[in-house]
CSV table of C-alpha atoms in Angstrom, one decimal:
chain,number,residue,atom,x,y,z
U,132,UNK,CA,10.4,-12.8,-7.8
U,133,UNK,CA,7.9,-10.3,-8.9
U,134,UNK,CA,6.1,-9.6,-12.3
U,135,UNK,CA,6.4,-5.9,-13.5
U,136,UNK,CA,5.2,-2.8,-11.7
U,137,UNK,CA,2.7,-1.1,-13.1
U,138,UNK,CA,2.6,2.9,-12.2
U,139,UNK,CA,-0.6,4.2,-13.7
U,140,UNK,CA,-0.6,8.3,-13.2
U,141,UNK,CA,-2.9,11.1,-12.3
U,142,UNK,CA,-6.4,10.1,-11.3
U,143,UNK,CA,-9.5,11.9,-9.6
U,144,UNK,CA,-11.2,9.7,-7.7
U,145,UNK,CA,-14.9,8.7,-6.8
U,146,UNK,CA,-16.4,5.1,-7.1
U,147,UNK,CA,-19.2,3.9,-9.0
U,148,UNK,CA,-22.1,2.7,-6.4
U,149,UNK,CA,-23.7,-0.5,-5.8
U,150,UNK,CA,-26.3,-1.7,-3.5
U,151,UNK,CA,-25.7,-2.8,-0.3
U,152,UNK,CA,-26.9,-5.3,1.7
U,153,UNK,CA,-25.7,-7.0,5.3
U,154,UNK,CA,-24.1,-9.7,3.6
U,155,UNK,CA,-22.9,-8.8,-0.2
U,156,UNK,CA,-24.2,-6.5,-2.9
U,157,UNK,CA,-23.3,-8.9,-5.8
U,158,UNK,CA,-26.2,-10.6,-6.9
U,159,UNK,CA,-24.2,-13.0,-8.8
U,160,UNK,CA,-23.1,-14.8,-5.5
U,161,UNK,CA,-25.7,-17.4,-5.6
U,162,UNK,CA,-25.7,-19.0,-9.2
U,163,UNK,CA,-21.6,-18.9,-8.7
U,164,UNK,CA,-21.3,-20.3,-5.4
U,165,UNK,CA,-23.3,-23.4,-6.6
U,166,UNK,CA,-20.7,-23.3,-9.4
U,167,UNK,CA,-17.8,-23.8,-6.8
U,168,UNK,CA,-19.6,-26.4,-5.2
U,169,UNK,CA,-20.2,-28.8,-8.2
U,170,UNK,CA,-16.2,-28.9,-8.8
U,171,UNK,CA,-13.0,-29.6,-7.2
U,172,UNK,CA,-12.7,-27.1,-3.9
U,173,UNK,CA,-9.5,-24.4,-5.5
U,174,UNK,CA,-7.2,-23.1,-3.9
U,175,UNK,CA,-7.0,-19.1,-3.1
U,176,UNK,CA,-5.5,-16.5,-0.6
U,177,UNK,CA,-6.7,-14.3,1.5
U,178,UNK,CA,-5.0,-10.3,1.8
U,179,UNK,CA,-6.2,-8.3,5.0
U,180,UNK,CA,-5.7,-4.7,5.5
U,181,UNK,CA,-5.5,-3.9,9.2
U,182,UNK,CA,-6.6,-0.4,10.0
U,183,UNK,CA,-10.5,-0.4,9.7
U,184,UNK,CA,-10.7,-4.2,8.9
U,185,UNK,CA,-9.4,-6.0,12.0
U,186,UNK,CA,-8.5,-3.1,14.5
U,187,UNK,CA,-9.3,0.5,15.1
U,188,UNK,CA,-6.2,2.0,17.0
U,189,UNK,CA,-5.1,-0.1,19.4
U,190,UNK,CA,-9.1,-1.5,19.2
U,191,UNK,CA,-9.6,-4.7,18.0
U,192,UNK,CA,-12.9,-5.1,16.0
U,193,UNK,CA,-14.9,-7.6,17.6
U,194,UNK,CA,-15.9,-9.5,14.2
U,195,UNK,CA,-12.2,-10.1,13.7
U,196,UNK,CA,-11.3,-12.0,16.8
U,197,UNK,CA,-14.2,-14.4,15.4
U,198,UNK,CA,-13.0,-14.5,11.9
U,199,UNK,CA,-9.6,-15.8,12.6
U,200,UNK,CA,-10.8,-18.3,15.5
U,201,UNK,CA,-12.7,-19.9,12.5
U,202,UNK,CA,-9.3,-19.1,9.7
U,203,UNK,CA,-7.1,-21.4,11.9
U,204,UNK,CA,-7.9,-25.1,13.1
U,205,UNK,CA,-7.3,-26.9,16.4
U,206,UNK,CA,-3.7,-26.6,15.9
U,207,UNK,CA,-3.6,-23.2,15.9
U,208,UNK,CA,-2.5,-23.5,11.4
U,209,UNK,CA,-4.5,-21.5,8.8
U,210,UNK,CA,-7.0,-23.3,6.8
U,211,UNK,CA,-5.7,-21.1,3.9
U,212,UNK,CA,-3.0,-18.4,3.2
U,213,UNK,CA,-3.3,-15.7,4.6
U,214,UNK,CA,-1.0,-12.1,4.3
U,215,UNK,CA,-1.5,-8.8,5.9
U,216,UNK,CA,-1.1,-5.4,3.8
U,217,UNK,CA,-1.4,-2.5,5.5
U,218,UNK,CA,0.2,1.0,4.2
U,219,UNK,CA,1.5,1.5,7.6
U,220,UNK,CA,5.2,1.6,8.3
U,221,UNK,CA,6.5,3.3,11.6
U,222,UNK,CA,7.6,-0.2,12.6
U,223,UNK,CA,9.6,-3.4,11.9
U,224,UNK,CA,7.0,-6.5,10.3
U,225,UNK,CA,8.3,-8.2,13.6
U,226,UNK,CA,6.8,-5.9,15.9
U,227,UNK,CA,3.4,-5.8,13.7
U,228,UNK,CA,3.1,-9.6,13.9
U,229,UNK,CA,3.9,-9.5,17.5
U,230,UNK,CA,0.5,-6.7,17.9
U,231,UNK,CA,-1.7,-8.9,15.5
U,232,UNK,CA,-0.6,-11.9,17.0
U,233,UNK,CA,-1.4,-10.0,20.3
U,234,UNK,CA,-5.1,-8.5,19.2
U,235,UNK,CA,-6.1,-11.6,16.8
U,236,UNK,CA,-5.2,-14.4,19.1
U,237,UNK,CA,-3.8,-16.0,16.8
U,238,UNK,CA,-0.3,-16.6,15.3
U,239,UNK,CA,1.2,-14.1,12.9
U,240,UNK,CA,4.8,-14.6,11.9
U,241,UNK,CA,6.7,-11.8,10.2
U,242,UNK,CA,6.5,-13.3,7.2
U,243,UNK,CA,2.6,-12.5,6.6
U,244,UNK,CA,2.9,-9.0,7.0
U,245,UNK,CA,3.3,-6.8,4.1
U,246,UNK,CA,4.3,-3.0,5.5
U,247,UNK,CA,4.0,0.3,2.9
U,248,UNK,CA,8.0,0.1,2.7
U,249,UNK,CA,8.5,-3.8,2.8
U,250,UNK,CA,8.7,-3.8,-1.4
U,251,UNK,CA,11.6,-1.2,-1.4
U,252,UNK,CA,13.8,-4.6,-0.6
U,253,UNK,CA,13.3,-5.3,-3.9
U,254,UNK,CA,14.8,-1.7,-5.2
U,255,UNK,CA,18.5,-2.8,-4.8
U,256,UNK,CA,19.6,0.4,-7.1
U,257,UNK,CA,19.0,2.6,-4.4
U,258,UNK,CA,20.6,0.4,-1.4
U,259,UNK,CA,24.5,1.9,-1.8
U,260,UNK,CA,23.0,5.2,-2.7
U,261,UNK,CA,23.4,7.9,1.1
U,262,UNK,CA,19.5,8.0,1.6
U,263,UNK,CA,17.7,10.8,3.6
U,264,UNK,CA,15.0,8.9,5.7
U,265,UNK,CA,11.6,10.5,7.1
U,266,UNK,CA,9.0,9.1,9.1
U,267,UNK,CA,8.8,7.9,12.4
U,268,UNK,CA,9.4,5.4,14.8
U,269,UNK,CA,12.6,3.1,14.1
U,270,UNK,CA,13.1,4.9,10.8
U,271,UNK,CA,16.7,3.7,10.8
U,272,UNK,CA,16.3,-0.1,11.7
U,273,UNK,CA,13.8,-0.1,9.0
U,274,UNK,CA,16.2,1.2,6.3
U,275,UNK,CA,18.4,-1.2,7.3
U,276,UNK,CA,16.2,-3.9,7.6
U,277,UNK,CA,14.8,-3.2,4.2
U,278,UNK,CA,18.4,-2.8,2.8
U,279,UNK,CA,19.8,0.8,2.7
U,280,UNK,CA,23.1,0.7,4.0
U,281,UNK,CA,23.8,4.6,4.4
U,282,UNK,CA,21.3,6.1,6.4
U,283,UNK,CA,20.9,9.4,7.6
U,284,UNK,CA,17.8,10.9,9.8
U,285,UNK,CA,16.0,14.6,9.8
U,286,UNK,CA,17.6,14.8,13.1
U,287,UNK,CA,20.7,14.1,12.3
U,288,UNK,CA,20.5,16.3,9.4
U,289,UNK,CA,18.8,18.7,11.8
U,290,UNK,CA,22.0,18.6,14.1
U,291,UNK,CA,24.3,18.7,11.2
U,292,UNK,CA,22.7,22.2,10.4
U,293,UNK,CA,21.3,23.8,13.2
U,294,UNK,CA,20.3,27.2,11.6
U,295,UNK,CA,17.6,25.0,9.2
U,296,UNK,CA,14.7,24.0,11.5
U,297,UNK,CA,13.9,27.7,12.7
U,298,UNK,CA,10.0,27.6,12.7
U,299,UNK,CA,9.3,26.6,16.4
U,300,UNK,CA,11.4,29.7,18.5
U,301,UNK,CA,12.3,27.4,21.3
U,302,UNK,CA,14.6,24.8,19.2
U,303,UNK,CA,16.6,27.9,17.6
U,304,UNK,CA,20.2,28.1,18.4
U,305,UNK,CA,20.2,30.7,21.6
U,306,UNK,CA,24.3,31.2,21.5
U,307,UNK,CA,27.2,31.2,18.9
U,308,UNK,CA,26.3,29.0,15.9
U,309,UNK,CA,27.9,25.5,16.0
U,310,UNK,CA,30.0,24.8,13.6
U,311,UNK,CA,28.3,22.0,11.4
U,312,UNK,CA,28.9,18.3,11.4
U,313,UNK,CA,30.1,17.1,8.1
U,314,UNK,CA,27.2,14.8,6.3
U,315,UNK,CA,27.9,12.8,2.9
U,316,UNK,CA,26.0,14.8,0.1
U,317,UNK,CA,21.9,13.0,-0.1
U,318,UNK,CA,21.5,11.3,-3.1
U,319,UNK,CA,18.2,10.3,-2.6
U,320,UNK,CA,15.1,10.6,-0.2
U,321,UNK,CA,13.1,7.7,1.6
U,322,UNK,CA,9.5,9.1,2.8
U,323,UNK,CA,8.4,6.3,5.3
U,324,UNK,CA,5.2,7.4,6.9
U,325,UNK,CA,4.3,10.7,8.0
U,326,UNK,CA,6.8,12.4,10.5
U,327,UNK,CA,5.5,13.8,14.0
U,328,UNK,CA,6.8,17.5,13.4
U,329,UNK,CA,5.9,17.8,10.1
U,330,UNK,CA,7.4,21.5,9.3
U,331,UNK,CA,10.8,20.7,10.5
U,332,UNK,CA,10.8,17.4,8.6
U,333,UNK,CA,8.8,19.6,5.2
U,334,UNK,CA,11.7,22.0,5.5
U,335,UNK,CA,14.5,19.9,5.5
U,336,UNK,CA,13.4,18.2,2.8
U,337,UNK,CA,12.4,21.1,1.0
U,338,UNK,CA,16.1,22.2,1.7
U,339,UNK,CA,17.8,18.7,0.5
U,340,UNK,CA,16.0,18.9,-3.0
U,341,UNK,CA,16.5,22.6,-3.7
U,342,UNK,CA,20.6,22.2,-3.0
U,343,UNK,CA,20.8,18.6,-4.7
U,344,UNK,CA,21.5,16.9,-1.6
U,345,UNK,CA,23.7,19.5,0.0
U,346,UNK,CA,21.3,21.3,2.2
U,347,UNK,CA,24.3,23.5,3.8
U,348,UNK,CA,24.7,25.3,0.8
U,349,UNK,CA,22.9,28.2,-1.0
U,350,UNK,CA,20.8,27.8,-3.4
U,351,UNK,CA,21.9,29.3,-6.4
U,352,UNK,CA,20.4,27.6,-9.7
U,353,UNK,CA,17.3,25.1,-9.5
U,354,UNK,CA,18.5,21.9,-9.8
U,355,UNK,CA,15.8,19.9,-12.3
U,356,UNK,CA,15.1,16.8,-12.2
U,357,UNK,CA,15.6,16.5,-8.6
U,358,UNK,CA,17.6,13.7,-7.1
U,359,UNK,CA,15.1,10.4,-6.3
U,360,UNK,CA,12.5,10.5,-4.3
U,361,UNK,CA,10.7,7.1,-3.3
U,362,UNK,CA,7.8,7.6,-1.3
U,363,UNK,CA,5.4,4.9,0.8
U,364,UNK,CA,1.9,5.0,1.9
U,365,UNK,CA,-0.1,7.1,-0.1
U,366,UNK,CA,-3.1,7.2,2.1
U,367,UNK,CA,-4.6,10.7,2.3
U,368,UNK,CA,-6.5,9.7,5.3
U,369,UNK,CA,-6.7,6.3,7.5
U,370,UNK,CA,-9.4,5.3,10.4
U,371,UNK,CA,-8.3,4.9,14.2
U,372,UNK,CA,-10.6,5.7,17.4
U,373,UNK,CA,-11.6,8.6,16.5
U,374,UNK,CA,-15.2,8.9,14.8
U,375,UNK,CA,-14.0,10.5,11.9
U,376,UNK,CA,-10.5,9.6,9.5
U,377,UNK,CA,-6.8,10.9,10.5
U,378,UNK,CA,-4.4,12.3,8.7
U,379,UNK,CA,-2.4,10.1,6.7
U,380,UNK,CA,1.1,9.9,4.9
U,381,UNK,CA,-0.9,11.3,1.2
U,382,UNK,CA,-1.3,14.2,3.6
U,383,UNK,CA,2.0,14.9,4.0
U,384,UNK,CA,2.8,14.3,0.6
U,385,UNK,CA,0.2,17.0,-0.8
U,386,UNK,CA,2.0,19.1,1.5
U,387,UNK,CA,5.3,18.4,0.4
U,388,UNK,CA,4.7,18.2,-3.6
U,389,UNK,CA,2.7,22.3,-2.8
U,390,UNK,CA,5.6,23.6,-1.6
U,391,UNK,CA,8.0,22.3,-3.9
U,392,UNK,CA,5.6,23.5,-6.7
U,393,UNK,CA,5.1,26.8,-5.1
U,394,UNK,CA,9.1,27.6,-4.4
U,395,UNK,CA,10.0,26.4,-8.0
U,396,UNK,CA,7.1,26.1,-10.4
U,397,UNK,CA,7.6,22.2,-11.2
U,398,UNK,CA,6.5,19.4,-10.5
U,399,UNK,CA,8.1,16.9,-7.2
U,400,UNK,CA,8.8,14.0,-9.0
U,401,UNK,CA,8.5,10.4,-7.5
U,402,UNK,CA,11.1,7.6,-8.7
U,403,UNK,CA,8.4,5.2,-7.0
U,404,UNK,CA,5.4,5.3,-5.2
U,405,UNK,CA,5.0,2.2,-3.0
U,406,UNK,CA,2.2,0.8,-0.2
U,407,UNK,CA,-1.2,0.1,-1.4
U,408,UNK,CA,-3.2,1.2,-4.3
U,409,UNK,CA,0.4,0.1,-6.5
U,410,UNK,CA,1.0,-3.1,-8.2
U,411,UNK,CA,4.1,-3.4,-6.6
U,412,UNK,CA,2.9,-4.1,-3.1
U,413,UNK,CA,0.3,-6.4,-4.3
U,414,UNK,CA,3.1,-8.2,-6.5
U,415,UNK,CA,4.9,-8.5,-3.0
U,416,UNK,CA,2.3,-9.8,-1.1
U,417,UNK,CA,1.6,-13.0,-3.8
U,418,UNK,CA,4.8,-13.6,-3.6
U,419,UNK,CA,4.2,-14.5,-0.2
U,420,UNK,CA,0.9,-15.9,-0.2
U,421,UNK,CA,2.9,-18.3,-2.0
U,422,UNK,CA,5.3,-19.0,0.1
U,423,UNK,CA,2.3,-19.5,2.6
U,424,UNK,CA,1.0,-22.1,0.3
U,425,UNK,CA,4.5,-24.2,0.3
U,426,UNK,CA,3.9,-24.0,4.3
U,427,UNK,CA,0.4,-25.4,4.5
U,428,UNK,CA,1.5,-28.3,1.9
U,429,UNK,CA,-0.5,-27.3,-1.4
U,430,UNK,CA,0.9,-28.8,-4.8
U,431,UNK,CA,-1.3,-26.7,-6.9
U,432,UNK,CA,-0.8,-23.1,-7.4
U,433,UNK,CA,-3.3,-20.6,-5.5
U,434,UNK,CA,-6.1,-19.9,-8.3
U,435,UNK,CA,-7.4,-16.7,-6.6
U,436,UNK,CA,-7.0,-14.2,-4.4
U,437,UNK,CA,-9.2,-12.0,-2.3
U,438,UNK,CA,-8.1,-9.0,0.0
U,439,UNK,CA,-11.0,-7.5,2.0
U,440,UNK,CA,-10.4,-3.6,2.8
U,441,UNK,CA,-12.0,-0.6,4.1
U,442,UNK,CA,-10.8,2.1,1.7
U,443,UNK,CA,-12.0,2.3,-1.3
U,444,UNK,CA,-9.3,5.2,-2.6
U,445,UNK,CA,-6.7,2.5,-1.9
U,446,UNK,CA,-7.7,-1.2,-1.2
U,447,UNK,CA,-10.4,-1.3,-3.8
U,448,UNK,CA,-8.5,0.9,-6.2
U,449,UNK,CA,-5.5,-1.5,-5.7
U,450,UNK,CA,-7.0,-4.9,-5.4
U,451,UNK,CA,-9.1,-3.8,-8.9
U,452,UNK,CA,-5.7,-2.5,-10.1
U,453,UNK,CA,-4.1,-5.3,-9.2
U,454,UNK,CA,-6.6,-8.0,-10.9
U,455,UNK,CA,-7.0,-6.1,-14.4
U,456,UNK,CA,-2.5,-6.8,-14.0
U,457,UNK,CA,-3.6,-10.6,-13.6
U,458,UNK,CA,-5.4,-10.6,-16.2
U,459,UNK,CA,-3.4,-8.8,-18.5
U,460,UNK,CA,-0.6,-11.1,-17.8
U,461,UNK,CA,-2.6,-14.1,-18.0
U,462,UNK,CA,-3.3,-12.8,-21.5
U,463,UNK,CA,0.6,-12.4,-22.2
U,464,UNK,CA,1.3,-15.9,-21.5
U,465,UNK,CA,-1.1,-17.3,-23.2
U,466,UNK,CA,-0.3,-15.0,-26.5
U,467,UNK,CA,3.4,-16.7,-25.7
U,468,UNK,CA,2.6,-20.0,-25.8
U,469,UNK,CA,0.5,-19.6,-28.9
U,470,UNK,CA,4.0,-18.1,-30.3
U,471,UNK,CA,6.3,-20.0,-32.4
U,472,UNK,CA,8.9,-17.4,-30.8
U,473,UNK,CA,11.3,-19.0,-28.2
U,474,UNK,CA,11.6,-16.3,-26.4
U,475,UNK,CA,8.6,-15.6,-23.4
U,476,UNK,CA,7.9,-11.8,-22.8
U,477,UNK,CA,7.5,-12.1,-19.8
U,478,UNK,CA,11.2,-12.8,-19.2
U,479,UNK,CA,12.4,-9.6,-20.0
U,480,UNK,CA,12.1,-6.6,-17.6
U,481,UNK,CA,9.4,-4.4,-18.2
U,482,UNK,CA,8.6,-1.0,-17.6
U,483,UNK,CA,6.1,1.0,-15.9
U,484,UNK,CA,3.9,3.2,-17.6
U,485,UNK,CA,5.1,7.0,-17.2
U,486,UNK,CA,3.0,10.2,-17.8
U,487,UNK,CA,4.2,13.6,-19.7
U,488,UNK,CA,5.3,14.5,-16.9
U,489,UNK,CA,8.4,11.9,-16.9
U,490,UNK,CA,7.6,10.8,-13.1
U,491,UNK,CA,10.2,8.1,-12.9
U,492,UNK,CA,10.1,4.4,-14.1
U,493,UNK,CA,10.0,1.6,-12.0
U,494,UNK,CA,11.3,-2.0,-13.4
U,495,UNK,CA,10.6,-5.1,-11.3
U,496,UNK,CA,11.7,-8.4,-12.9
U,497,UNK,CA,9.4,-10.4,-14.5
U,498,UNK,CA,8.9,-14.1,-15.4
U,499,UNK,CA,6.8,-17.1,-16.3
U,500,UNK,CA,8.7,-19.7,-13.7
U,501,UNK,CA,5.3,-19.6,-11.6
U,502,UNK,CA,1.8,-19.4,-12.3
U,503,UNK,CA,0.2,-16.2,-10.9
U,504,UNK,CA,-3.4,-16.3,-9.5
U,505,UNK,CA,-6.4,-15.9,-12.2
U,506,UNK,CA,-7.6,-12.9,-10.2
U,507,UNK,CA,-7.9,-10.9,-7.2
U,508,UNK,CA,-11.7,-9.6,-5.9
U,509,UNK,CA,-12.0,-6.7,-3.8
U,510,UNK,CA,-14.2,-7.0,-0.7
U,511,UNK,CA,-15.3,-3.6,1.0
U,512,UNK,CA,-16.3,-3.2,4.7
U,513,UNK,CA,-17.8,-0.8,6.3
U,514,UNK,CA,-16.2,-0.8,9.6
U,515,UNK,CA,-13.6,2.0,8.6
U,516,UNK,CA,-13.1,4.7,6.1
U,517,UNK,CA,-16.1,3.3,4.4
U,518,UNK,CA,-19.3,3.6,6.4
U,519,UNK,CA,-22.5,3.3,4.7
U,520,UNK,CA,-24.6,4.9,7.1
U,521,UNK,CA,-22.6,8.0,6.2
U,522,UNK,CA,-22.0,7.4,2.3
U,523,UNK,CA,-24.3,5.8,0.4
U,524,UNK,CA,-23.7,4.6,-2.8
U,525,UNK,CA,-25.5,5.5,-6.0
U,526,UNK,CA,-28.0,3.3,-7.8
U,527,UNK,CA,-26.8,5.2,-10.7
U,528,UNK,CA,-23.1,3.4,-11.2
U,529,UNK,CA,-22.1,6.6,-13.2
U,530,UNK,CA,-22.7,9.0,-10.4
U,531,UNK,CA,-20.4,9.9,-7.8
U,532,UNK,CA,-20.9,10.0,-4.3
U,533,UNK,CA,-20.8,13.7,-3.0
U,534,UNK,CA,-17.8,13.5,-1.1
U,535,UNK,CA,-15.9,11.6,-3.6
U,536,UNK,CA,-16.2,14.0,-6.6
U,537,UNK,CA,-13.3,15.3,-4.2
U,538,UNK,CA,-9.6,14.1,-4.8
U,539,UNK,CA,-8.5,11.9,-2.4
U,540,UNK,CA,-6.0,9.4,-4.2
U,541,UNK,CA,-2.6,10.0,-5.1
U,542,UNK,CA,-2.1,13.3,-7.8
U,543,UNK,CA,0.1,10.5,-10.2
U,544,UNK,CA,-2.6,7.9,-10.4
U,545,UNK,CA,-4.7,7.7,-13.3
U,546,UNK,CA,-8.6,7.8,-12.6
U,547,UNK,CA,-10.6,4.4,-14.0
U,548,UNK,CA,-14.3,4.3,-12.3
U,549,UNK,CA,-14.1,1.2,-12.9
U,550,UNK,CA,-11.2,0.2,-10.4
U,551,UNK,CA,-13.3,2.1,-7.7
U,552,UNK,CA,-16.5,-0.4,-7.6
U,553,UNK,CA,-15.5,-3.0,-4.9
U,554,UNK,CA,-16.5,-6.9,-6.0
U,555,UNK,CA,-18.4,-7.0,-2.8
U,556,UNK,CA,-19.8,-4.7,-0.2
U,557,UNK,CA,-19.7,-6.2,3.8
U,558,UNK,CA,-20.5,-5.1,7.1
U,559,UNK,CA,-17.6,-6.7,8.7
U,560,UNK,CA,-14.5,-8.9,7.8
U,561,UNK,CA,-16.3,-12.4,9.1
U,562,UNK,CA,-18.9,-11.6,6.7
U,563,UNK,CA,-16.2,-11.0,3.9
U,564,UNK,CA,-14.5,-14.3,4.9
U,565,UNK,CA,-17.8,-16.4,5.0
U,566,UNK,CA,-18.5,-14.8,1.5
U,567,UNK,CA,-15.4,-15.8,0.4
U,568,UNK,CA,-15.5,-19.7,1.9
U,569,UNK,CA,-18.9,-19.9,0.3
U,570,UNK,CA,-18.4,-19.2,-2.6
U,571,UNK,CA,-15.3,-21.3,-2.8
U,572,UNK,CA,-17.2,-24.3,-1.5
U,573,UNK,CA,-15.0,-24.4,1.5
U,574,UNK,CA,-16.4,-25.0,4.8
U,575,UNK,CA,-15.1,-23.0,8.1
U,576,UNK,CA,-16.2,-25.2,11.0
């Protein structure tokens, strides 16, 4: 289904700058896009994020209603395929298609919506495993619907054990201690999204890790390695109304991995990280362009893919991350069928890259019975977390802007300036989609 997942490890992050104009920054557009239009017209996909691309809140941006009037023709099909990848996940991808069907006007069926968790169907190891959920929303319809058969909640947890969540005075047992429910022991944890009362869901968790999965008890060794922890949406901040960025799910992780440092001295270990910047998510979202592709009638295999964001930290960082993947398994096939070997590398399962710090590998399977797109190009807009009348990028591409010589990616991803310079800079997402059906000798009337 997927190629390999490739979990690169502790990077600080800041992007190398380029110019900006209204349109694009690349000054390379001109002599390619007569390129595309002296050959055959390919064949590529297009990957939306949603928060700061096509809405703000519950605010569509205007530009976006316009771009997909012009993405889908008379009868209401797209010209091209087209998936949505956002890190959120406080919902069902029924009930997200439903809002961007709603805000677009346009049809959006399920299956062109990529949430943070939607990959974790692919993660079948952990389905039988009793998995401690936290997030909000339908938390428990989406481990279902992603495949987790034993669920159980903070709340439930929180009623099993009502002498755990003491912080806030008015939810502390006033009478005679109930006796507690009996729970099966955790065997793993399932971060969603960030929770709404975060120090009853940072405590519990806290609690479950420190007692392997049997919060009820005392604590009386450290128990090291931890039992799994799979953790989606990574985003330290994200862009709604307000004028400046929210908290995000990253937020609550830096909180969580501090006080699991600070109470033990280790490190919180991840067994996967999942949602946008990680190759995983991207591998998951090809996987449906294709299926997009089947739908609209194409023979040929999608040559290229393009997925417009407005954060650099993780759409740029994960649509550069995602093409230098590509490439490298472009290069692996072609090494195999230079090979006299009968056997094709990319068969076998292969395995994520893991630090010193031994944060978990992640195997996806992997194979040749498709051909993957040549590439993926990053498109930045400035319409959310990116504004470029509040950070302007360098001239100098090896200097950082200000604010970004502070951390804001994950702690276990590996820095590379290079995956932080976006292939093009936009004011809005109909400028990114006419970039991208000019250059691709496509027309959009």
């Amino acid at each position: 289904m997927a190629e390999m997942f490739s979990l690169w490890n502790m990077f600080r992050i800041g992007w190398r700058g380029v110019k900006l104009s209204r349109r694009v920054t690349n000054a390379a557009v001109s002599a390619q896009t007569q390129r595309r239009y002296s050959t055959e017209c390919s064949l590529f996909g297009l990957l939306f994020d949603i928060d700061g691309v096509l809405v703000r809140g519950r605010t569509p941006i205007p530009a976006a209603k316009q771009c997909f009037r012009n993405l889908v023709d008379g009868d209401g099909k797209y010209r091209v395929p087209v998936v949505f990848v956002t890190n959120a996940g406080n919902s069902l991808r029924e009930t997200k298609a439903e809002q961007l069907s709603h805000l677009l006007e346009v049809e959006v069926s399920p299956d062109q919506v990529v949430l943070s968790h939607s990959p974790l169907r692919v993660f079948t190891q952990f389905h039988d495993l009793c998995v401690l959920v936290s997030g909000q929303g339908p938390v428990v319809e989406v481990a279902h619907n992603v495949g987790f058969k034993n669920v159980v909640t903070i709340d439930m947890l929180r009623e099993a054990n009502p002498l755990l969540d003491v912080v806030d005075h008015n939810r502390r047992p006033k009478h005679l201690i109930p006796p507690s429910m009996d729970l099966p022991p955790i065997d793993a944890v399932v971060l969603f999204g960030e929770p709404i009362r975060w120090e009853t869901n940072l405590q519990l968790i806290t609690d479950v890790l420190l007692t392997n999965g049997r919060p009820g008890n005392p604590v009386t060794s450290l128990h090291y390695p931890h039992i799994p922890v799979l953790a989606c949406n990574m985003d330290l901040l994200w862009m709604a109304e307000a004028k400046n960025p929210r908290f995000g799910h990253g937020m609550f992780l830096v909180c969580l991995e501090s006080i699991y440092k600070k109470i033990t001295g280790c490190e919180l270990k991840y067994e996967a990280l999942i949602g946008k910047p990680s190759v995983v998510t991207y591998n998951y979202a090809e996987l449906l362009i294709r299926k997009q592709a089947e739908k609209l009638g194409w023979t040929r295999p999608v040559e290229r893919l393009y997925a417009i964001g407005d954060n650099p930290m993780a759409d740029i960082y994960g649509a550069n991350l995602y093409n230098r993947y590509l490439k490298a398994m472009h290069r692996t096939r072609v090494q195999a069928q230079g090979s006299s070997s009968s056997q094709v590398p990319g068969d076998q399962q292969c395995e994520a890259s893991d630090d010193a710090k031994g944060s978990g590998r992640v195997m996806v399977g992997g194979s040749f019975d498709h051909r993957l797109p040549e590439g993926c190009s990053s498109i930045l807009v400035c319409t959310g977390v990116y504004n470029r009348d509040h950070q302007d990028l360098p001239s100098d591409p090896e200097q950082t802007v200000t604010e970004q010589r502070i951390f804001h990616g994950h702690r276990d991803f590996r820095f590379d300036p290079s995956l932080t310079q976006p292939s093009f800079i936009v004011h809005d997402v109909r400028d990114g989609v006419e970039l991208v059906f000019q250059r691709e000798g496509w027309s959009l009337q």
